[in-house]
């Protein structure tokens, strides 16, 4: 480290120390725990004792600098010795007058138990004993019944990834910001990779902007006689004709689903129809505000020059006779402006993601009034609206017919961890879908008039059942979960059963599993970008949390397509040529990121089946590779997790099973390093890489940026 960097680091640590210590210029244990942000007091107390070199029960700035200098700038041996002292709960053993630090099994078990709590991992006591034994037997080379520093160091050399950046949370927090991060970088939107990977969307937006400009200019020129503000109002009005029609076209879900199977998909950005719908919505808001403002200014000018009517009469009455339907242009315009603003505000991310989806849903239904008022407001709007409007009406009628055709019933419900409701619906024979599709579902006993979209998590090959996994994130989804959780719902349900059904089947409730017979309606299916997966060569499926649902359907479909049923002992390979013309897949990487341990239980049985069905070794590598990440668990190079992660690795190799999920695939702690993940995918050279993602928008931006750097095609679920 240079003198400049060292000076900068010293200044930064001093500043952070002052913010923690306060007026007394000393850090006590409680302040240290808060700054360290640890969940388990064991580590806070052990770190505090080692930082407090003079035993004064407080840490001075000099003591902090000395300890952090070791953790940040020290050698690997220094850091390991510090780690060993943390683990040595009982203190030092003296031999020949020299301190010799040793770990016995009880100390190691205490450390591992604290590591589990710190990483929010829950394991039975027997499994904790197995982890302790696995690590202790591996490290205690001389079978002396204790682990010395040299033995621990030798054991760590078997885990090179652990030694890459050995540190603790406080050391990272007290590092000054990297100067390189402040250097100017080329904006992402100006890179060649971005333009290449978003060519269809950018071409569409360019044509869309050009068309709006042309319509605006033509309308202005035609109305030059009315003055500049009248020209602006008419220009915006003509653009509103286009946009208020286009916003409807972008939500013709059945038409878009059909077009996804045609060559049109290669020309138009059909997979980004929701994004384009939002862009057009904001354009409507801007054009309407300018349109209204220009008319208000024009009316104010007319009221002053002509004197026939006051400004309020122009805006709120039909006396001036403006408009083609009884002079109602101004009245309808005011109402339209209010409705448009209301729809935009209620469709904001804050409203939709904060558990108030119903506000978005019901406010958006005012589009019916918007179109009706537009026809009355503008003499030419019906010419733009008639064809798309007829198609939209047909789609709605078909949707009503499909949803009401036949009797659909929820026949089974499973309440899963993290408030996820697994619905099993009896699938009608006429219902056909593709992996990754989604449906709108209406459950009258929850809300009679509300329809909500959810991805189908079962495979099309499952002929008799339809699966939906619903995460409780809003009012409707919470009501759904509570309905099946509360015992009272059993009484409501029993009243609805007919006498014949009561004799044939009764509702049974075993913990979080229930059989039932509840009426529901389903509209769909509707296509998503994941329909292209079987036309890909190398597919990377990334699910964050409940975002696994479309990939659960895809992975199950892969099982059905690639398994030779009735011949379990046949000699076959997952990489063999498939007769299905749609199947071009040569490799699939499945990445599932969860915050906590319990979330893996949602689909652990499916993933176990995938592992069992696939051969352990393939001549050209495994066809399907699974990668599990648990973000609440501390990373391998954090001192508070090193012992645990080493023990988990050793036990997984011994039992050939992960202790967290029970799968053969080892669950990785922390978040994926996307640069390393995609670098590995790129080096496999299995063909053109397509990355499919479903999860939080924030993570989508990170992954998309990485995909652009590697030249991968990126697809995100939108509905």
PDB file of N, CA, C and O in Angstrom, residues 453-489:
ATOM      1  N   UNK A 453     -52.465 -12.426 -11.946  1.00  0.00           N
ATOM      2  CA  UNK A 453     -51.603 -13.278 -12.788  1.00  0.00           C
ATOM      3  C   UNK A 453     -50.578 -14.060 -11.971  1.00  0.00           C
ATOM      4  O   UNK A 453     -49.923 -13.509 -11.084  1.00  0.00           O
ATOM      5  N   UNK A 454     -50.429 -15.351 -12.318  1.00  0.00           N
ATOM      6  CA  UNK A 454     -49.429 -16.192 -11.681  1.00  0.00           C
ATOM      7  C   UNK A 454     -48.863 -17.170 -12.708  1.00  0.00           C
ATOM      8  O   UNK A 454     -49.585 -17.673 -13.569  1.00  0.00           O
ATOM      9  N   UNK A 455     -47.580 -17.446 -12.583  1.00  0.00           N
ATOM     10  CA  UNK A 455     -46.918 -18.385 -13.474  1.00  0.00           C
ATOM     11  C   UNK A 455     -47.345 -19.814 -13.153  1.00  0.00           C
ATOM     12  O   UNK A 455     -47.462 -20.187 -11.984  1.00  0.00           O
ATOM     13  N   UNK A 456     -47.556 -20.605 -14.190  1.00  0.00           N
ATOM     14  CA  UNK A 456     -47.861 -22.023 -14.006  1.00  0.00           C
ATOM     15  C   UNK A 456     -46.560 -22.735 -13.633  1.00  0.00           C
ATOM     16  O   UNK A 456     -45.572 -22.648 -14.363  1.00  0.00           O
ATOM     17  N   UNK A 457     -46.560 -23.434 -12.508  1.00  0.00           N
ATOM     18  CA  UNK A 457     -45.337 -24.090 -12.044  1.00  0.00           C
ATOM     19  C   UNK A 457     -45.310 -25.582 -12.344  1.00  0.00           C
ATOM     20  O   UNK A 457     -44.328 -26.254 -12.022  1.00  0.00           O
ATOM     21  N   UNK A 458     -46.360 -26.107 -12.941  1.00  0.00           N
ATOM     22  CA  UNK A 458     -46.358 -27.515 -13.349  1.00  0.00           C
ATOM     23  C   UNK A 458     -46.001 -27.614 -14.824  1.00  0.00           C
ATOM     24  O   UNK A 458     -46.034 -26.624 -15.563  1.00  0.00           O
ATOM     25  N   UNK A 459     -45.677 -28.830 -15.260  1.00  0.00           N
ATOM     26  CA  UNK A 459     -45.278 -29.057 -16.651  1.00  0.00           C
ATOM     27  C   UNK A 459     -46.498 -29.336 -17.520  1.00  0.00           C
ATOM     28  O   UNK A 459     -47.498 -29.891 -17.037  1.00  0.00           O
ATOM     29  N   UNK A 460     -46.450 -28.970 -18.807  1.00  0.00           N
ATOM     30  CA  UNK A 460     -47.574 -29.276 -19.708  1.00  0.00           C
ATOM     31  C   UNK A 460     -47.850 -30.770 -19.799  1.00  0.00           C
ATOM     32  O   UNK A 460     -48.981 -31.176 -20.084  1.00  0.00           O
ATOM     33  N   UNK A 461     -46.805 -31.584 -19.559  1.00  0.00           N
ATOM     34  CA  UNK A 461     -46.972 -33.028 -19.660  1.00  0.00           C
ATOM     35  C   UNK A 461     -47.794 -33.624 -18.516  1.00  0.00           C
ATOM     36  O   UNK A 461     -48.211 -34.779 -18.593  1.00  0.00           O
ATOM     37  N   UNK A 462     -48.018 -32.836 -17.455  1.00  0.00           N
ATOM     38  CA  UNK A 462     -48.885 -33.291 -16.367  1.00  0.00           C
ATOM     39  C   UNK A 462     -50.332 -33.038 -16.782  1.00  0.00           C
ATOM     40  O   UNK A 462     -50.856 -31.938 -16.609  1.00  0.00           O
ATOM     41  N   UNK A 463     -50.979 -34.058 -17.289  1.00  0.00           N
ATOM     42  CA  UNK A 463     -52.264 -33.886 -17.960  1.00  0.00           C
ATOM     43  C   UNK A 463     -53.420 -33.570 -17.018  1.00  0.00           C
ATOM     44  O   UNK A 463     -54.394 -32.941 -17.418  1.00  0.00           O
ATOM     45  N   UNK A 464     -53.344 -34.019 -15.779  1.00  0.00           N
ATOM     46  CA  UNK A 464     -54.516 -33.932 -14.915  1.00  0.00           C
ATOM     47  C   UNK A 464     -54.511 -32.756 -13.947  1.00  0.00           C
ATOM     48  O   UNK A 464     -55.564 -32.362 -13.447  1.00  0.00           O
ATOM     49  N   UNK A 465     -53.350 -32.172 -13.699  1.00  0.00           N
ATOM     50  CA  UNK A 465     -53.264 -31.134 -12.681  1.00  0.00           C
ATOM     51  C   UNK A 465     -52.550 -29.880 -13.191  1.00  0.00           C
ATOM     52  O   UNK A 465     -51.739 -29.935 -14.108  1.00  0.00           O
ATOM     53  N   UNK A 466     -52.877 -28.767 -12.539  1.00  0.00           N
ATOM     54  CA  UNK A 466     -52.257 -27.474 -12.833  1.00  0.00           C
ATOM     55  C   UNK A 466     -51.763 -26.910 -11.509  1.00  0.00           C
ATOM     56  O   UNK A 466     -52.528 -26.826 -10.544  1.00  0.00           O
ATOM     57  N   UNK A 467     -50.483 -26.521 -11.459  1.00  0.00           N
ATOM     58  CA  UNK A 467     -49.915 -25.993 -10.219  1.00  0.00           C
ATOM     59  C   UNK A 467     -49.727 -24.480 -10.306  1.00  0.00           C
ATOM     60  O   UNK A 467     -49.289 -23.953 -11.324  1.00  0.00           O
ATOM     61  N   UNK A 468     -50.017 -23.814  -9.189  1.00  0.00           N
ATOM     62  CA  UNK A 468     -49.677 -22.401  -9.024  1.00  0.00           C
ATOM     63  C   UNK A 468     -49.034 -22.240  -7.650  1.00  0.00           C
ATOM     64  O   UNK A 468     -49.528 -22.789  -6.658  1.00  0.00           O
ATOM     65  N   UNK A 469     -47.935 -21.507  -7.580  1.00  0.00           N
ATOM     66  CA  UNK A 469     -47.296 -21.171  -6.304  1.00  0.00           C
ATOM     67  C   UNK A 469     -47.453 -19.670  -6.090  1.00  0.00           C
ATOM     68  O   UNK A 469     -46.952 -18.867  -6.881  1.00  0.00           O
ATOM     69  N   UNK A 470     -48.146 -19.293  -5.024  1.00  0.00           N
ATOM     70  CA  UNK A 470     -48.520 -17.895  -4.780  1.00  0.00           C
ATOM     71  C   UNK A 470     -47.813 -17.393  -3.528  1.00  0.00           C
ATOM     72  O   UNK A 470     -48.041 -17.918  -2.427  1.00  0.00           O
ATOM     73  N   UNK A 471     -46.950 -16.407  -3.687  1.00  0.00           N
ATOM     74  CA  UNK A 471     -46.245 -15.799  -2.547  1.00  0.00           C
ATOM     75  C   UNK A 471     -47.110 -14.684  -1.969  1.00  0.00           C
ATOM     76  O   UNK A 471     -47.625 -13.830  -2.702  1.00  0.00           O
ATOM     77  N   UNK A 472     -47.295 -14.679  -0.644  1.00  0.00           N
ATOM     78  CA  UNK A 472     -48.118 -13.662   0.016  1.00  0.00           C
ATOM     79  C   UNK A 472     -47.364 -12.341   0.062  1.00  0.00           C
ATOM     80  O   UNK A 472     -46.440 -12.186   0.868  1.00  0.00           O
ATOM     81  N   UNK A 473     -47.771 -11.402  -0.800  1.00  0.00           N
ATOM     82  CA  UNK A 473     -47.092 -10.104  -0.873  1.00  0.00           C
ATOM     83  C   UNK A 473     -48.063  -8.937  -0.908  1.00  0.00           C
ATOM     84  O   UNK A 473     -47.644  -7.795  -0.929  1.00  0.00           O
ATOM     85  N   UNK A 474     -49.360  -9.210  -0.953  1.00  0.00           N
ATOM     86  CA  UNK A 474     -50.350  -8.147  -1.025  1.00  0.00           C
ATOM     87  C   UNK A 474     -51.633  -8.577  -0.328  1.00  0.00           C
ATOM     88  O   UNK A 474     -51.695  -9.638   0.312  1.00  0.00           O
ATOM     89  N   UNK A 475     -52.668  -7.774  -0.456  1.00  0.00           N
ATOM     90  CA  UNK A 475     -53.916  -8.042   0.262  1.00  0.00           C
ATOM     91  C   UNK A 475     -54.570  -9.332  -0.212  1.00  0.00           C
ATOM     92  O   UNK A 475     -54.960 -10.180   0.591  1.00  0.00           O
ATOM     93  N   UNK A 476     -54.667  -9.500  -1.534  1.00  0.00           N
ATOM     94  CA  UNK A 476     -55.347 -10.685  -2.074  1.00  0.00           C
ATOM     95  C   UNK A 476     -54.574 -11.959  -1.742  1.00  0.00           C
ATOM     96  O   UNK A 476     -55.149 -12.963  -1.315  1.00  0.00           O
ATOM     97  N   UNK A 477     -53.263 -11.948  -1.951  1.00  0.00           N
ATOM     98  CA  UNK A 477     -52.453 -13.140  -1.694  1.00  0.00           C
ATOM     99  C   UNK A 477     -52.418 -13.477  -0.207  1.00  0.00           C
ATOM    100  O   UNK A 477     -52.381 -14.657   0.166  1.00  0.00           O
ATOM    101  N   UNK A 478     -52.442 -12.467   0.659  1.00  0.00           N
ATOM    102  CA  UNK A 478     -52.493 -12.722   2.098  1.00  0.00           C
ATOM    103  C   UNK A 478     -53.841 -13.308   2.504  1.00  0.00           C
ATOM    104  O   UNK A 478     -53.903 -14.205   3.360  1.00  0.00           O
ATOM    105  N   UNK A 479     -54.921 -12.814   1.889  1.00  0.00           N
ATOM    106  CA  UNK A 479     -56.240 -13.379   2.174  1.00  0.00           C
ATOM    107  C   UNK A 479     -56.311 -14.842   1.741  1.00  0.00           C
ATOM    108  O   UNK A 479     -56.924 -15.673   2.417  1.00  0.00           O
ATOM    109  N   UNK A 480     -55.693 -15.140   0.608  1.00  0.00           N
ATOM    110  CA  UNK A 480     -55.663 -16.519   0.120  1.00  0.00           C
ATOM    111  C   UNK A 480     -54.957 -17.431   1.117  1.00  0.00           C
ATOM    112  O   UNK A 480     -55.463 -18.511   1.458  1.00  0.00           O
ATOM    113  N   UNK A 481     -53.788 -16.997   1.578  1.00  0.00           N
ATOM    114  CA  UNK A 481     -53.025 -17.807   2.533  1.00  0.00           C
ATOM    115  C   UNK A 481     -53.794 -17.989   3.839  1.00  0.00           C
ATOM    116  O   UNK A 481     -53.886 -19.098   4.380  1.00  0.00           O
ATOM    117  N   UNK A 482     -54.367 -16.901   4.355  1.00  0.00           N
ATOM    118  CA  UNK A 482     -55.091 -16.966   5.623  1.00  0.00           C
ATOM    119  C   UNK A 482     -56.353 -17.813   5.508  1.00  0.00           C
ATOM    120  O   UNK A 482     -56.751 -18.480   6.468  1.00  0.00           O
ATOM    121  N   UNK A 483     -56.980 -17.800   4.336  1.00  0.00           N
ATOM    122  CA  UNK A 483     -58.199 -18.589   4.131  1.00  0.00           C
ATOM    123  C   UNK A 483     -57.921 -20.074   4.350  1.00  0.00           C
ATOM    124  O   UNK A 483     -58.713 -20.786   4.979  1.00  0.00           O
ATOM    125  N   UNK A 484     -56.803 -20.549   3.827  1.00  0.00           N
ATOM    126  CA  UNK A 484     -56.481 -21.964   3.962  1.00  0.00           C
ATOM    127  C   UNK A 484     -55.736 -22.275   5.261  1.00  0.00           C
ATOM    128  O   UNK A 484     -55.626 -23.441   5.644  1.00  0.00           O
ATOM    129  N   UNK A 485     -55.247 -21.256   5.932  1.00  0.00           N
ATOM    130  CA  UNK A 485     -54.542 -21.481   7.190  1.00  0.00           C
ATOM    131  C   UNK A 485     -55.493 -21.557   8.364  1.00  0.00           C
ATOM    132  O   UNK A 485     -55.290 -22.337   9.301  1.00  0.00           O
ATOM    133  N   UNK A 486     -56.550 -20.743   8.325  1.00  0.00           N
ATOM    134  CA  UNK A 486     -57.464 -20.678   9.447  1.00  0.00           C
ATOM    135  C   UNK A 486     -58.415 -21.863   9.461  1.00  0.00           C
ATOM    136  O   UNK A 486     -58.984 -22.217   8.430  1.00  0.00           O
ATOM    137  N   UNK A 487     -58.645 -22.458  10.628  1.00  0.00           N
ATOM    138  CA  UNK A 487     -59.568 -23.598  10.723  1.00  0.00           C
ATOM    139  C   UNK A 487     -60.998 -23.225  10.358  1.00  0.00           C
ATOM    140  O   UNK A 487     -61.759 -24.061   9.911  1.00  0.00           O
ATOM    141  N   UNK A 488     -61.378 -21.937  10.530  1.00  0.00           N
ATOM    142  CA  UNK A 488     -62.755 -21.532  10.249  1.00  0.00           C
ATOM    143  C   UNK A 488     -63.137 -21.782   8.802  1.00  0.00           C
ATOM    144  O   UNK A 488     -64.300 -21.945   8.468  1.00  0.00           O
ATOM    145  N   UNK A 489     -62.123 -21.740   7.910  1.00  0.00           N
ATOM    146  CA  UNK A 489     -62.428 -21.919   6.492  1.00  0.00           C
ATOM    147  C   UNK A 489     -62.991 -23.302   6.221  1.00  0.00           C
ATOM    148  O   UNK A 489     -63.674 -23.529   5.235  1.00  0.00           O
TER     149      UNK A 489
END
